[in-house]
Coordinates of C-alpha atoms and ligand atoms in Angstrom, one line a residue:
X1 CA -91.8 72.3 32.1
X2 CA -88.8 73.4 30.2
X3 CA -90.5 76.2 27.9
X4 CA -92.8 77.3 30.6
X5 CA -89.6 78.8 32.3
X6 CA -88.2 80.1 29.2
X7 CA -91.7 81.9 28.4
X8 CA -91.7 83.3 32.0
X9 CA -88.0 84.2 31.5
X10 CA -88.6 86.0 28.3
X11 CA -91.6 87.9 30.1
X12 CA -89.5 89.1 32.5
X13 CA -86.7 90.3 29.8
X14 CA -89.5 91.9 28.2
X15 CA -90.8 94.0 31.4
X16 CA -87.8 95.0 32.5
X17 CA -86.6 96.2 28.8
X18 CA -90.3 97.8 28.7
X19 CA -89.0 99.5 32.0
X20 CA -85.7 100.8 30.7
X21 CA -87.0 101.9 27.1
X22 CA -89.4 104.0 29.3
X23 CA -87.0 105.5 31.6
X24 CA -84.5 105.8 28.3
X25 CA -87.5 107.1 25.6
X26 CA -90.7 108.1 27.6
X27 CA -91.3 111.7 28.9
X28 CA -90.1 111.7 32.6
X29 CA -92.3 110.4 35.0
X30 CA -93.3 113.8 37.2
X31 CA -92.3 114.2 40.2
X32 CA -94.6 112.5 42.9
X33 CA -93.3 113.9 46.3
X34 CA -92.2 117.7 47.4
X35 CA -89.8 119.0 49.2
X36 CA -91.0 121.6 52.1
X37 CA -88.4 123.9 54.0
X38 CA -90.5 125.5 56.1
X39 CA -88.1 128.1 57.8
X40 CA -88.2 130.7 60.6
X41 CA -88.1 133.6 58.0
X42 CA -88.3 132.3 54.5
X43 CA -90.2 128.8 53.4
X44 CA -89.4 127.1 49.9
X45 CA -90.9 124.0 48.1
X46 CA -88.8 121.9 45.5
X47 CA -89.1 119.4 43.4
X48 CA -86.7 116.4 42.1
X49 CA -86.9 115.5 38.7
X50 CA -86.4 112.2 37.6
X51 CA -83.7 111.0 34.3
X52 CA -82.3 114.8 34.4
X53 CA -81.6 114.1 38.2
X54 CA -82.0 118.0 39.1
X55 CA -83.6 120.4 41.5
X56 CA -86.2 122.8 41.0
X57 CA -86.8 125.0 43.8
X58 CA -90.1 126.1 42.9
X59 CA -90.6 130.1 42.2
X60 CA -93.8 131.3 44.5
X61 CA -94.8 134.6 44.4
X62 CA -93.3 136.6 41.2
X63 CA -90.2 135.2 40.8
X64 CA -89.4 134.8 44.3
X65 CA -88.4 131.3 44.6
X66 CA -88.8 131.1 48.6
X67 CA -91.6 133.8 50.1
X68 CA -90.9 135.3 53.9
X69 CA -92.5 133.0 56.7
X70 CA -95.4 135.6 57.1
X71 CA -99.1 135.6 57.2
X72 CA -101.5 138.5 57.7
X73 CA -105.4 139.1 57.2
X74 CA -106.4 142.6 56.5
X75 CA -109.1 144.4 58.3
X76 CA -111.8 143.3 56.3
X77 CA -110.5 139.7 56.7
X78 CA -108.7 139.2 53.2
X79 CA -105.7 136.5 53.7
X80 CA -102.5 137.7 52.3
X81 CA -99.1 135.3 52.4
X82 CA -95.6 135.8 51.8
X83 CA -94.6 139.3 50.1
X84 CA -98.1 140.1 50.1
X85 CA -98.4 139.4 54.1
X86 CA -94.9 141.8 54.1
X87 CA -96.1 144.5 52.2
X88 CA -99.0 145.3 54.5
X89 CA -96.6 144.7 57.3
X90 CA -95.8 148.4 58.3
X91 CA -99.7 149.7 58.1
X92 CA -101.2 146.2 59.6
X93 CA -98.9 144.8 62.6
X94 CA -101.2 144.0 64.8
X95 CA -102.6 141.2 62.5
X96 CA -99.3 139.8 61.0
X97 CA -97.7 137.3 61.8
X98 CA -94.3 136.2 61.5
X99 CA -91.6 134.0 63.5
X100 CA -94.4 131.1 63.7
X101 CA -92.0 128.0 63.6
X102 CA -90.5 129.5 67.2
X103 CA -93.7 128.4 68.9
X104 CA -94.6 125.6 66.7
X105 CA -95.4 122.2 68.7
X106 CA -93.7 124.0 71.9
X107 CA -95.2 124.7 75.5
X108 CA -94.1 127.4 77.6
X109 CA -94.7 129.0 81.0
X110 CA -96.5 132.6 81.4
X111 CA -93.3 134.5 82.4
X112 CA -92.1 133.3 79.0
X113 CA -94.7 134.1 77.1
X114 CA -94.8 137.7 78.9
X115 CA -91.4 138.2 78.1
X116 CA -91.6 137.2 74.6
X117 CA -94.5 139.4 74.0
X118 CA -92.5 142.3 74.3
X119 CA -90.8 141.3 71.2
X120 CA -93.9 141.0 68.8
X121 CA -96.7 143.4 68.0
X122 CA -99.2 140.6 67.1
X123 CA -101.0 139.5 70.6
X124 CA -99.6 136.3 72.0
X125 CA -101.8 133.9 74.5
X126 CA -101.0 130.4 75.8
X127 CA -103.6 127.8 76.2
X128 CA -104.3 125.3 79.1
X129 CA -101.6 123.1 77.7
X130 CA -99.1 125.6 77.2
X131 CA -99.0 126.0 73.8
X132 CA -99.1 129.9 72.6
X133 CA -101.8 131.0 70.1
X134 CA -102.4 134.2 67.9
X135 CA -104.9 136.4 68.0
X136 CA -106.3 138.7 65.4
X137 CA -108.9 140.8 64.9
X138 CA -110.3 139.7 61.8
X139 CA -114.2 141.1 60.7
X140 CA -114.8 142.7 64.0
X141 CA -114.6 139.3 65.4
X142 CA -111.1 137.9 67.1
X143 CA -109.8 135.3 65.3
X144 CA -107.3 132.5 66.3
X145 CA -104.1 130.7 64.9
X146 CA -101.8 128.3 66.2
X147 CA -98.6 128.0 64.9
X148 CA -99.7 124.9 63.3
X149 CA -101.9 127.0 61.9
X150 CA -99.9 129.5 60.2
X151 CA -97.3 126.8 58.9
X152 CA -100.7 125.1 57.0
X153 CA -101.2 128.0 55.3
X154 CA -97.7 129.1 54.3
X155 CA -97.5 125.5 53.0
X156 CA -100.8 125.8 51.0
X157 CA -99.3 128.8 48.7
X158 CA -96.0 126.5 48.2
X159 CA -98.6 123.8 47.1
X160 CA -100.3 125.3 44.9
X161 CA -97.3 127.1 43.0
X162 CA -95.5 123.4 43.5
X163 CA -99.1 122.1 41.6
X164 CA -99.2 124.8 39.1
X165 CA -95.5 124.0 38.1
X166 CA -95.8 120.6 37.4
X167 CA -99.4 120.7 36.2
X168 CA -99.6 117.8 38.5
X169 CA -101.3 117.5 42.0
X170 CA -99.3 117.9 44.9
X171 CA -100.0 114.9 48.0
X172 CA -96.9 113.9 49.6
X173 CA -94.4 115.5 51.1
X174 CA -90.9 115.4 52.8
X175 CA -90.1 117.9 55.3
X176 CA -87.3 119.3 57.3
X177 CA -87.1 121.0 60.5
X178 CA -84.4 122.1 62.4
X179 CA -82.4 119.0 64.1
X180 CA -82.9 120.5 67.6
X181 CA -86.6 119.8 67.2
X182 CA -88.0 117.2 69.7
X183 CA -90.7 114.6 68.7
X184 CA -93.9 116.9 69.8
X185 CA -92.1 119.8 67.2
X186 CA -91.8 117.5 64.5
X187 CA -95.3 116.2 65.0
X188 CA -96.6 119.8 65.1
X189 CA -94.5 120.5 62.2
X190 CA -95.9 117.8 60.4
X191 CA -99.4 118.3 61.5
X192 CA -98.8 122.1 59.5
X193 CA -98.7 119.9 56.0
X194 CA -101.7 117.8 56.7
X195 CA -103.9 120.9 57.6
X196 CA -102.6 122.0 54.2
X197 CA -104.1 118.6 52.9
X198 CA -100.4 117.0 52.1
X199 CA -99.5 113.2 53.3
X200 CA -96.1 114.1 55.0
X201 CA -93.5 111.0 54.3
X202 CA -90.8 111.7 56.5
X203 CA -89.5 114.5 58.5
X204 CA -85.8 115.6 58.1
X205 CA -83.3 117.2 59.9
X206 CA -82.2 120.7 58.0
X207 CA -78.6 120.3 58.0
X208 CA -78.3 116.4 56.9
X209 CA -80.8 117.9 54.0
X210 CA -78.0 120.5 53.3
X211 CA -75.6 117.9 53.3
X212 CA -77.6 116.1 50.8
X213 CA -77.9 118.7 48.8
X214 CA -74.0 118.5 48.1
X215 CA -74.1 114.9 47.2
X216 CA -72.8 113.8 50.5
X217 CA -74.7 110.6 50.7
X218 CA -72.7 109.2 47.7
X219 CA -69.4 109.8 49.3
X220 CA -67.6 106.4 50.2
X221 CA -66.2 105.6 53.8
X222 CA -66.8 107.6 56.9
X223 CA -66.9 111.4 56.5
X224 CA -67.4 113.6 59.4
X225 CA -69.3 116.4 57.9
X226 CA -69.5 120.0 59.7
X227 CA -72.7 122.4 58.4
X228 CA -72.8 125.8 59.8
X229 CA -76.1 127.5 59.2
X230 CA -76.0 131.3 59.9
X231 CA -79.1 133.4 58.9
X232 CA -80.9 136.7 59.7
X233 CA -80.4 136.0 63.7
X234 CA -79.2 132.5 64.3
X235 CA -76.1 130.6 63.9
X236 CA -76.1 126.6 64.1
X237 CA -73.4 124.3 63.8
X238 CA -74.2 120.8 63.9
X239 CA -71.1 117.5 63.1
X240 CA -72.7 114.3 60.9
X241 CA -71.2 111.6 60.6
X242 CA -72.2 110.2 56.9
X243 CA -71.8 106.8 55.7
X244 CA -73.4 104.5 53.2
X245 CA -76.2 107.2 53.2
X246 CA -76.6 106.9 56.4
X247 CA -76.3 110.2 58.4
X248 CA -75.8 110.8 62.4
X249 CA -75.9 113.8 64.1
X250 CA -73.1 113.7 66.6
X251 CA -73.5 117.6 68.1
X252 CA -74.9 120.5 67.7
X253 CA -74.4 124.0 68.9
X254 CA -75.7 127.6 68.5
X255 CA -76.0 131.4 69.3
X256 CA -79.5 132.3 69.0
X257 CA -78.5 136.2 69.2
X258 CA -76.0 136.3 65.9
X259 CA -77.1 136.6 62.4
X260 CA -77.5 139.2 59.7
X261 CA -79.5 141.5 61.7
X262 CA -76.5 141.8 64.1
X263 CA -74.5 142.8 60.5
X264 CA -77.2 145.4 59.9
X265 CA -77.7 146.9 63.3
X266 CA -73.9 148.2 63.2
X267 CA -73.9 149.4 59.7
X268 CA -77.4 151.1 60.8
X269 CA -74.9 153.1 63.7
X270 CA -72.2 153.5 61.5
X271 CA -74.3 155.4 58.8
X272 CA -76.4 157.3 61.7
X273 CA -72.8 158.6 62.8
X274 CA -72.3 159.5 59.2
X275 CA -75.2 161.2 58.7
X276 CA -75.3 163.2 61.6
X277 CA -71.9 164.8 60.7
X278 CA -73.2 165.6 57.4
X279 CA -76.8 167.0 58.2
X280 CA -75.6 168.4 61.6
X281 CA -78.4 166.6 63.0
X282 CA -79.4 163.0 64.6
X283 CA -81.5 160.8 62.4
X284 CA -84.4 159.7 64.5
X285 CA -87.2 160.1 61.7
X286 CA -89.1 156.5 61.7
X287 CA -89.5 156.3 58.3
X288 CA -86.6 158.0 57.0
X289 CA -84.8 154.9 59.6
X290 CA -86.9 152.4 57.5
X291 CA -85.6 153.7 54.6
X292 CA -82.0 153.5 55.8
X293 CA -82.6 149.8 57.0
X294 CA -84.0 148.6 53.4
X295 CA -80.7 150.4 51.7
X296 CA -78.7 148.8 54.4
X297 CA -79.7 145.1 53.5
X298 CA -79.2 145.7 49.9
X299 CA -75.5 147.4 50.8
X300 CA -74.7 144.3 53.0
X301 CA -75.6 142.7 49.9
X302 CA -73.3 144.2 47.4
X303 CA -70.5 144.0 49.6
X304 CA -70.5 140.3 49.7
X305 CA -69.9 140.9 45.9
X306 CA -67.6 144.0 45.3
X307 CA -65.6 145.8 47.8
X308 CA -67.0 149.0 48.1
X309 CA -70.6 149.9 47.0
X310 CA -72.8 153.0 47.3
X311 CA -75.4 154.2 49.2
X312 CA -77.1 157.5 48.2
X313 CA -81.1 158.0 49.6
X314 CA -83.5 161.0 50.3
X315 CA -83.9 161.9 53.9
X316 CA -87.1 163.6 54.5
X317 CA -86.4 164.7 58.0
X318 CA -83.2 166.5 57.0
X319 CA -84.8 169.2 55.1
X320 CA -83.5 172.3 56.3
X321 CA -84.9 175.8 55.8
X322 CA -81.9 177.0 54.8
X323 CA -81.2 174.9 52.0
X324 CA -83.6 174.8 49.3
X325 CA -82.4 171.6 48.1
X326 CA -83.4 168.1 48.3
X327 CA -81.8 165.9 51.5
X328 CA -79.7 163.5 49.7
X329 CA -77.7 161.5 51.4
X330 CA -74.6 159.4 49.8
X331 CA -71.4 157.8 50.7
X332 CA -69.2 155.0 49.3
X333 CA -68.9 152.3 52.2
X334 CA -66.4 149.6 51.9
X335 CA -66.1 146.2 52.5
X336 CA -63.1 146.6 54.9
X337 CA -64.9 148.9 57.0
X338 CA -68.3 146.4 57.3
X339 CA -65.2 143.7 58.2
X340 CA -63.9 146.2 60.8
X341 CA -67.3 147.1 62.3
X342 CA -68.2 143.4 62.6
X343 CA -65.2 142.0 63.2
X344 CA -65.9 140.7 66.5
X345 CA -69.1 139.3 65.9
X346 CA -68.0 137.5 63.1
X347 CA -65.1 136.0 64.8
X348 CA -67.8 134.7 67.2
X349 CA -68.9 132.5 63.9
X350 CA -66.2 130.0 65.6
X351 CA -67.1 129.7 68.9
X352 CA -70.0 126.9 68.6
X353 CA -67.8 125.2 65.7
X354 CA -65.5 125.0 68.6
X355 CA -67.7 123.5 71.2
X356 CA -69.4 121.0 68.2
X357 CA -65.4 119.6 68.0
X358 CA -64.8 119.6 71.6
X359 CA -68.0 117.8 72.6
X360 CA -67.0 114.9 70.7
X361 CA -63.3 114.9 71.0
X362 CA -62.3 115.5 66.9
X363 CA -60.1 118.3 65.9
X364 CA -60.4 120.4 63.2
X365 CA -58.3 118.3 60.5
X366 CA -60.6 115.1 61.4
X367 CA -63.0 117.2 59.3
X368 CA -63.9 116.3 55.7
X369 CA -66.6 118.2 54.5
X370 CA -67.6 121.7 55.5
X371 CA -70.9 123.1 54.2
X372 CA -72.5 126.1 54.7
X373 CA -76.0 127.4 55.0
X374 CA -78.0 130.7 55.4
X375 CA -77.7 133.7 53.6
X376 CA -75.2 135.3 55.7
X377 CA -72.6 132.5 54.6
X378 CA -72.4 134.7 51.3
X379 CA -70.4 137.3 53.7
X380 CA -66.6 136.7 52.3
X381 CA -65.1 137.5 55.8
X382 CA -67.7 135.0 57.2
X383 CA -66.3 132.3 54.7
X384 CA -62.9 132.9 55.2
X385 CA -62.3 132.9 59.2
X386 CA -64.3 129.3 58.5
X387 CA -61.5 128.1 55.9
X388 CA -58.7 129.5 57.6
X389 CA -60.3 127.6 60.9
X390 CA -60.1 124.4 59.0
X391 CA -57.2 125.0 56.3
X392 CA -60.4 124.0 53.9
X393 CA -62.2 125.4 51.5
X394 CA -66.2 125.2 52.5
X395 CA -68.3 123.6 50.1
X396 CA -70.4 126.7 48.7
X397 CA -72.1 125.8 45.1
X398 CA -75.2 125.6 46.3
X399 CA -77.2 128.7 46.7
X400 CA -76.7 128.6 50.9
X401 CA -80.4 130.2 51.3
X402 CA -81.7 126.8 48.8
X403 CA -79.5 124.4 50.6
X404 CA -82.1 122.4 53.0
X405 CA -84.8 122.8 50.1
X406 CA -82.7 121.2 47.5
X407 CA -81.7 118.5 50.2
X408 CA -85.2 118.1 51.2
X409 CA -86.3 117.8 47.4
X410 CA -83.4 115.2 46.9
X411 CA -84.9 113.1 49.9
X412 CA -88.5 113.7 48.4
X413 CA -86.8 111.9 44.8
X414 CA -85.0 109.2 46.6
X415 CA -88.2 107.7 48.5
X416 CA -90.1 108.2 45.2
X417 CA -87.6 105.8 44.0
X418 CA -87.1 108.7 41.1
X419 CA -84.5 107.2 38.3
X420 CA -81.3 107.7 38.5
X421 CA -81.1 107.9 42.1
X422 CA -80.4 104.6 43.1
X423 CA -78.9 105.4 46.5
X424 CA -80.5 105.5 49.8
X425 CA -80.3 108.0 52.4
X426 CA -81.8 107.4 56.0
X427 CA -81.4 109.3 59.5
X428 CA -80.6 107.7 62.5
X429 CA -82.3 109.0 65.1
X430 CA -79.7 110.6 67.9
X431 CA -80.3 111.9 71.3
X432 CA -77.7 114.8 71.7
X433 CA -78.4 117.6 73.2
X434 CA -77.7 121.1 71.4
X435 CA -75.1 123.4 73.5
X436 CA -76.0 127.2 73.7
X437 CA -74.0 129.5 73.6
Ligands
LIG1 C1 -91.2 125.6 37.3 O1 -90.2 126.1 38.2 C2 -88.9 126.1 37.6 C3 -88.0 126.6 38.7 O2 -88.4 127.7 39.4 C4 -88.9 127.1 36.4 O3 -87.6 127.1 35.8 C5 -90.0 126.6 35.4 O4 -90.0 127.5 34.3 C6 -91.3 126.4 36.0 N1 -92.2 125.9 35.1 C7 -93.5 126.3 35.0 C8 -94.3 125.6 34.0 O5 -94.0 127.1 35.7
LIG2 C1 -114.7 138.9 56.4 O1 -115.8 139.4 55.7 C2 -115.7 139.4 54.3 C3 -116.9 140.1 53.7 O2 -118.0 140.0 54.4 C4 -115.7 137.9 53.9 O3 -115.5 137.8 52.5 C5 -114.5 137.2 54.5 O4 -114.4 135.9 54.2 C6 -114.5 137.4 56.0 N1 -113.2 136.9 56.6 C7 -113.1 136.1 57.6 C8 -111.8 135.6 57.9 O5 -114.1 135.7 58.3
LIG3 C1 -96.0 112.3 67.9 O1 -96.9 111.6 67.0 C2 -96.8 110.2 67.1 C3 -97.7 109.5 66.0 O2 -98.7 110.4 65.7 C4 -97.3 109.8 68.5 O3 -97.3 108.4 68.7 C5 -96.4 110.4 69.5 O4 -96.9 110.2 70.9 C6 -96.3 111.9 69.3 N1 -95.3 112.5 70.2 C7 -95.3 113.7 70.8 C8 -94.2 114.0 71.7 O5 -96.2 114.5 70.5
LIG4 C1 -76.4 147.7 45.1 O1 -76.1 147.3 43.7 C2 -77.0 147.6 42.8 C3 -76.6 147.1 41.4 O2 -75.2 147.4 41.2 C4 -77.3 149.1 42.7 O3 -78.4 149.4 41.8 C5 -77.8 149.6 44.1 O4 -77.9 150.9 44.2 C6 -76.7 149.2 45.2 N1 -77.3 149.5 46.5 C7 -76.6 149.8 47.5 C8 -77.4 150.3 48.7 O5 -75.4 149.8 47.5
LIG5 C1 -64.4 122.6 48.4 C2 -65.4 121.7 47.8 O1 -66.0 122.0 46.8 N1 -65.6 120.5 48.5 C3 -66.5 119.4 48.2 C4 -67.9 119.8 47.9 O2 -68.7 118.7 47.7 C5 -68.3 117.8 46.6 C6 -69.4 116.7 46.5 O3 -69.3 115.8 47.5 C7 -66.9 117.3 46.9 O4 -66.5 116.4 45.9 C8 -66.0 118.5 47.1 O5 -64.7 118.1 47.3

């Protein structure tokens, strides 16, 4: 009896030191679950490694580690994704398609699908059900994709870089979606990955992602956590509570109308104003304006950087007959006067932190944690209107625009059990309502 235990006792000893001599000695067991943040505009794939305990957010197309939400075929039927798909954009907008995750898994009446049509030049229809559909003409035949549809195939292109990366294959996945989403857009969103041949292991919301992406799951006691997620032309603010890894969403609210097109649209009047001084002359050339936009996103840029930066572009459609001489237009624009031209649209940045606090009856200093998401976080104005709010710094190491992918990927390592993360990390399911503002 006796030295049967202590044989079974040493066999255990011996597994277990097998185990840790592995996780110490071995190569790194790869990664056996993805990340997917499959977002309005941009969609990323990442991937938690385990004993280094990091993120890679996967690059995609050249370099680019997320690609842009968009999928076109040409003319003679060719599929193109991403950069590709954006490219062609200009010469081929009847047959792309971008903004996909607003109809994903979500019915709507014909008024609204009327009204929204207006805003797209890719031909909307709605089904029996409700449900709006794409159509393209693809081959001289008319081809159709659901939104589903569209999401499948973004995801396939993130799979296969995610594949080729880790010279592994890719067949389980955790995804996140935004925490607004009701059980028929998470099962759509879901049903994207398995059309793209992944098994999808849970479904996350975006900003508890983001807070795990800042390690908030290890914190100990009760944090109330506030993540304000402002991108190209939304703004959400949602309150978690954390604890023990376990995260509640206690309110959410939003402007769907304010984001970094808002930012661009009044440098884009600022600079026509310019120009027409100058040139003597409004600018009203359509490519000359498309010009102007591309150099206004890059000036938006470098002003979240330095505080002043330089714009200098040809303008075909100033040529004069006069002047011999190419159309070149430059000017130095500051950071102070993209503050004073925004100013009251970023001031409105507060307005659904407010309601979020309000709703549940906290004030500002009951906050522990701020962390911010979306590209247009990077605007310093933007960041600092949310500190002074609080008297708190935000939490801002992680690349905002990586945020939910690296939180996603984080989730992915934890239920691959992925050494060293020992924690857990689970949603409660919650049943607020978002306020719109
Ligand atoms: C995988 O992706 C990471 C992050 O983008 C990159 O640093 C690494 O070089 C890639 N490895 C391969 C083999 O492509
Ligand atoms: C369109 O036709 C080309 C050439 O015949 C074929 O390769 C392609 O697969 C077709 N595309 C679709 C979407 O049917
Ligand atoms: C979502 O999917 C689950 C499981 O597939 C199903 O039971 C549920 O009815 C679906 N809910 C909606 C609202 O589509
Ligand atoms: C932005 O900065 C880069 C690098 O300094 C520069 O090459 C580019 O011309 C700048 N663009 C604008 C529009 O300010
Ligand atoms: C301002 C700041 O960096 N705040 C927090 C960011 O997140 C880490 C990880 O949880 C905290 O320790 C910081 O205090």
């Amino acid at each position: 009896m006796g030295t049967t235990f202590i044989v079974l006792g040493s066999s255990i000893l011996a597994v277990l030191l097998a185990g840790y001599f592995a996780q110490r000695y071995l190569p790194p067991p790869k990664p056996r679950i993805v990340g997917i943040d499959l977002g309005t505009t941009y969609s990323c794939i990442g991937v938690y490694h385990a004993v280094s305990g990091t993120v890679d957010i996967i690059e995609v197309q050249d370099k680019h580690k997320c690609i842009p939400s968009v999928v076109a075929f040409s003319s003679s039927g060719q599929l193109l994704v991403g950069y590709d798909a954006v490219a062609q954009q200009e010469h081929n907008p009847e047959n792309t398609i971008y903004d996909a995750k607003r109809f994903i898994g979500k019915t709507f009446n014909k008024i609204e699908v009327q009204q929204t049509q207006s805003q797209y030049n890719f031909k909307l229809e709605r089904d029996k059900d409700g449900f709006v559909y794409f159509t393209l003409k693809v081959n001289d035949t008319i081809k159709i994709l659901y939104p589903e549809d569209v999401g499948a195939i973004i995801i396939s292109t993130l799979r296969e870089a995610a594949a080729n990366n880790i010279s592994a294959p890719v067949t389980k996945a955790v995804m996140s979606v935004p925490a607004e989403f009701d059980d028929q857009q998470r099962n759509y969103t879901k049903k994207a990955a398995i059309l793209a041949g992944l098994e999808v292991l849970r479904v996350i919301n975006e900003p508890t992602a983001a807070a795990l992406a800042y390690g908030l799951h290890n914190k100990l006691g009760l944090q109330n956590v506030i993540v304000v997620d402002l991108g190209g032309g939304t703004l959400d603010v949602s309150l978690l509570n954390v604890q023990g890894g376990m995260f509640l969403t206690q309110a959410m609210a939003g402007n769907n109308r304010l984001g970094g097109q808002d930012f661009n649209q009044r440098l884009l009047s600022h600079l026509k104003k310019l120009i027409e001084k100058r040139f003597g002359q409004p600018l009203v050339d359509h490519e000359d304006l498309q010009g102007l936009l591309l150099h206004i996103e890059d000036l938006k840029i470098n002003l979240t950087q330095s505080d002043k930066s330089e714009i200098k572009m040809e303008l075909i459609s100033m040529k004069s007959s006069s002047s011999p001489k190419k159309p070149v237009y430059s000017d130095v624009i500051t950071r102070k006067t993209f503050e004073d031209i925004n100013n009251d649209l970023f001031i409105k940045v507060l307005e659904p932190i407010r309601k979020v606090l309000e709703s549940v009856e906290l004030t500002r200093d009951d906050i522990d944690e701020i962390v911010l998401v979306g590209g247009s976080t990077r605007i310093p104005k933007v960041r600092e209107l949310i500190a002074e709010y609080f008297s708190k710094e935000p939490n801002t190491s992680v690349d905002p625009e990586l945020a939910v992918a690296t939180g996603v990927s984080i989730q992915a390592g934890i239920i691959g059990g992925m050494w060293p993360l020992t924690v857990s990390a689970v949603e409660l399911p919650t049943r607020v309502k978002k306020i719109h503002l």
